[in-house]
PDB file of C-alpha atoms in Angstrom:
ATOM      1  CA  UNK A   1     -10.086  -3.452 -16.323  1.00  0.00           C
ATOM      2  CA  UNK A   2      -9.443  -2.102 -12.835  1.00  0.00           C
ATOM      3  CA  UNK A   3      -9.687  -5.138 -10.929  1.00  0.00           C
ATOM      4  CA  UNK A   4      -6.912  -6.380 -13.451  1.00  0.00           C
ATOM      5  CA  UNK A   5      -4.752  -3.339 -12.692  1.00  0.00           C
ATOM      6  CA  UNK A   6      -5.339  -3.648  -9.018  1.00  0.00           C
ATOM      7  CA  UNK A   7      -4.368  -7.865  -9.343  1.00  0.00           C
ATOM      8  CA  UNK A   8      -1.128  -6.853 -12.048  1.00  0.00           C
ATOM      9  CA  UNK A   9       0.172  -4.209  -8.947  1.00  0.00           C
ATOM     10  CA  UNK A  10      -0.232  -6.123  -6.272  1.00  0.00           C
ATOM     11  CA  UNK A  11       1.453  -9.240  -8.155  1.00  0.00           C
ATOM     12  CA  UNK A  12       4.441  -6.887  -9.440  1.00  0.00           C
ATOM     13  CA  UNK A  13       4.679  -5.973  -5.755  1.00  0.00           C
ATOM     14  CA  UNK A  14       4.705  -9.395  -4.528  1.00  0.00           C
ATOM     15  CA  UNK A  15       7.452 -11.116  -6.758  1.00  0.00           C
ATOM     16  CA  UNK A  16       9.957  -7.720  -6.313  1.00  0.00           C
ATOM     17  CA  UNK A  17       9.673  -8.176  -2.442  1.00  0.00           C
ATOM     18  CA  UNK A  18      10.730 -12.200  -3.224  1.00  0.00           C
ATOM     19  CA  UNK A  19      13.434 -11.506  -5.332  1.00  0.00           C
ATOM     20  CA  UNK A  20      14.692  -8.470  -3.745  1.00  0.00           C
ATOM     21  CA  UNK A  21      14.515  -8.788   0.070  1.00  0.00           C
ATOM     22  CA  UNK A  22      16.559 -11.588   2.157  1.00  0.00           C
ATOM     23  CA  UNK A  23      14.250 -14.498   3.024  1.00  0.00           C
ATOM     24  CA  UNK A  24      15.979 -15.044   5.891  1.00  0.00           C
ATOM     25  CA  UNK A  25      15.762 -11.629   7.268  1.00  0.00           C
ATOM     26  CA  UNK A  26      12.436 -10.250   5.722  1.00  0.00           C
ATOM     27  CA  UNK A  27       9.333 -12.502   6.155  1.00  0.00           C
ATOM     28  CA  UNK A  28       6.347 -11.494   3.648  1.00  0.00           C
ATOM     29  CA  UNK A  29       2.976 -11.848   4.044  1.00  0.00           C
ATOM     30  CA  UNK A  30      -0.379 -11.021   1.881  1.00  0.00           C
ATOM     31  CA  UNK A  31      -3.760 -10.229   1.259  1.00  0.00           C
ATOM     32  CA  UNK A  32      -4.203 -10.562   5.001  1.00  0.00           C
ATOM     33  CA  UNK A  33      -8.059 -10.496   5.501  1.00  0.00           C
ATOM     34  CA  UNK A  34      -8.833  -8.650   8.749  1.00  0.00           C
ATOM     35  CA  UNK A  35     -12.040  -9.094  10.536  1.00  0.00           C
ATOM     36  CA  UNK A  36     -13.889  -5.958  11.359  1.00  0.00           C
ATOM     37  CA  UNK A  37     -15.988  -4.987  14.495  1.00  0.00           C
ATOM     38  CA  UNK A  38     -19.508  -4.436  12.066  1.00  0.00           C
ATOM     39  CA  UNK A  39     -18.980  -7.993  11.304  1.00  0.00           C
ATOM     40  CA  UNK A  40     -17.044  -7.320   7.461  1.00  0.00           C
ATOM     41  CA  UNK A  41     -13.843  -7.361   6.720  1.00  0.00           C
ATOM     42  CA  UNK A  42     -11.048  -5.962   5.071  1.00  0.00           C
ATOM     43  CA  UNK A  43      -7.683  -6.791   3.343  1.00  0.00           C
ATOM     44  CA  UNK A  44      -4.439  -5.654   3.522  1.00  0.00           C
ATOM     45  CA  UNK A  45      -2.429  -5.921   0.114  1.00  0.00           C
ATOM     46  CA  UNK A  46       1.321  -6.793   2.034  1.00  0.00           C
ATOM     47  CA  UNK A  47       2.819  -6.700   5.606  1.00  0.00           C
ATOM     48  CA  UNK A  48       6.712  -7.460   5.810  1.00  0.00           C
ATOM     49  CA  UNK A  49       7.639  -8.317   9.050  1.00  0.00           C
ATOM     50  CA  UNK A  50      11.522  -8.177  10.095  1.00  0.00           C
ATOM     51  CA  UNK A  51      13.826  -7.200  12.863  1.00  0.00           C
ATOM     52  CA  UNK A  52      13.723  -3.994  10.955  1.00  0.00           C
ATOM     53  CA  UNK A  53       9.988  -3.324  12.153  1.00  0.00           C
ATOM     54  CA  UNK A  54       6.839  -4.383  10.230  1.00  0.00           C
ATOM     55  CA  UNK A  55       6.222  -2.712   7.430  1.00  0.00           C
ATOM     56  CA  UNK A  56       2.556  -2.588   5.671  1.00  0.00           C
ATOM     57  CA  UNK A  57       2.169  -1.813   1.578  1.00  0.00           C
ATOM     58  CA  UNK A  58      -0.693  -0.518   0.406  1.00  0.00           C
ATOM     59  CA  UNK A  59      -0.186  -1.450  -3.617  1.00  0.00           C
ATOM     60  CA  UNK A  60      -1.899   1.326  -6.194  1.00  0.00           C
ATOM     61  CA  UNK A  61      -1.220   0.660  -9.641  1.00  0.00           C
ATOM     62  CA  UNK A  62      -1.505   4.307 -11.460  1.00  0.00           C
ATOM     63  CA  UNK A  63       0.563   5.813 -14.311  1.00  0.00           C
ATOM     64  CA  UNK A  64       3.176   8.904 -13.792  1.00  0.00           C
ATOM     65  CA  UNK A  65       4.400  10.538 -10.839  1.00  0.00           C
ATOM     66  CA  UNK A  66       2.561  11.658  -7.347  1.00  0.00           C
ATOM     67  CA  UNK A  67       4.307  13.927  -4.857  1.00  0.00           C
ATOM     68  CA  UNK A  68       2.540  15.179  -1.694  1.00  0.00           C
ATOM     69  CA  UNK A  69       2.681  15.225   1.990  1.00  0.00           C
ATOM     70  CA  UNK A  70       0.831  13.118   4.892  1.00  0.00           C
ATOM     71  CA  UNK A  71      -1.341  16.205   5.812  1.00  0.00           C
ATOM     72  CA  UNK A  72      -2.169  16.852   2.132  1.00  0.00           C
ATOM     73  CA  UNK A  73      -5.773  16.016   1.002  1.00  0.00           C
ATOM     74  CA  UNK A  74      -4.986  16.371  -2.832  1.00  0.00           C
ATOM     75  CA  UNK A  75      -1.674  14.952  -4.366  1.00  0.00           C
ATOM     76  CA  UNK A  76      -0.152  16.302  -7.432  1.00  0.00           C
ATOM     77  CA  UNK A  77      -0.389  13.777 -10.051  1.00  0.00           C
ATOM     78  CA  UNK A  78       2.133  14.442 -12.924  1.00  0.00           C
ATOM     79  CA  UNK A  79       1.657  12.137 -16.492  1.00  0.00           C
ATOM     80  CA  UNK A  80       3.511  12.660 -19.322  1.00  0.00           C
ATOM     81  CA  UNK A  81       3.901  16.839 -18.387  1.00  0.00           C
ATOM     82  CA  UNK A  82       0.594  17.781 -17.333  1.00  0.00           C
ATOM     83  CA  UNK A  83      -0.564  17.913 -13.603  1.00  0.00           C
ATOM     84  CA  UNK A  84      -3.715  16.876 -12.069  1.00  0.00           C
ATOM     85  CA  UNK A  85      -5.097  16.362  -8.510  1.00  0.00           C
ATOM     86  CA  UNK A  86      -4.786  13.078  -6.591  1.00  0.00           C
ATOM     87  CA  UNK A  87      -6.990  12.524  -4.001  1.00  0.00           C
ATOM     88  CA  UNK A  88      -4.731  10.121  -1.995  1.00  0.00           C
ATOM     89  CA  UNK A  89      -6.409  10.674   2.064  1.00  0.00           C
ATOM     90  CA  UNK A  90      -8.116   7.641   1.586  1.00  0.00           C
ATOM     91  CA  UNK A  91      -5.229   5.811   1.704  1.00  0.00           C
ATOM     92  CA  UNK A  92      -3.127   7.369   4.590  1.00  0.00           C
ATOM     93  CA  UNK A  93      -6.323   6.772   6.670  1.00  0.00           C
ATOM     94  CA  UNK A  94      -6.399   3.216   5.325  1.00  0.00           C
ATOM     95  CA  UNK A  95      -2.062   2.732   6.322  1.00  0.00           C
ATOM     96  CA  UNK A  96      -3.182   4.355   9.625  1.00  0.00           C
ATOM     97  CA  UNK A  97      -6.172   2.206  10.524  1.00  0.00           C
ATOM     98  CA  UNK A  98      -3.943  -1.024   9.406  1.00  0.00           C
ATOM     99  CA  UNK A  99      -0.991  -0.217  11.566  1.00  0.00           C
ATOM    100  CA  UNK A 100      -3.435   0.500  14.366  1.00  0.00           C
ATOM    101  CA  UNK A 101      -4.513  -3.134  14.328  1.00  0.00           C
ATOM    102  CA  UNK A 102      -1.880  -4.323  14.105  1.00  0.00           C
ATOM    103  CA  UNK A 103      -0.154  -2.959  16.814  1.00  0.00           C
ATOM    104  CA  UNK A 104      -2.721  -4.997  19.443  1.00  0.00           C
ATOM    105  CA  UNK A 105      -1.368  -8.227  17.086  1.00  0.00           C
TER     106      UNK A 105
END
């Protein structure tokens, strides 16, 4: 069930940045597989590239509301009323390490 919530937000994701954004102007690209120095890989979900700047999307698909700041370990998390703790770090470091590599592109 995960995998098919990760898919169903990425795919959301990738249709609203078609309809939405000016083809012309706005040029999308995604699931770019990256190769990694250990010999792996990993994947970035979407990169937008424009005269704007490039912009890279990280795509989480989780219910309700979550507030925090870049320096925050733990995110509030906020569903339906009740608050709980969002441990969102990973990703930041993820965003970071992607727009690191792809600033020697």
């Amino acid at each position: 069930m995960s995998s098919f919530k990760g898919i169903l937000g990425e795919t959301v994701i990738n249709i609203a940045t078609w309809i939405k954004l000016d083809k012309a102007a706005y040029h999308r690209l995604n699931n770019i597989a990256l190769p990694l120095s250990n010999g792996g890989s990993a994947q970035i979900d979407h990169v937008i590239v424009s005269v704007y700047g490039i912009f890279v999307i990280e795509t989480k698909n989780y219910k309700g509301w979550i507030f925090g700041k870049e320096k925050q370990a733990q995110w509030p998390q906020t569903i339906m009323g009740r608050k709980y703790k969002f441990h969102y770090g990973r990703t930041i470091y993820i965003l970071r390490r992607w727009l690191n590599y792809l600033s020697w592109i």
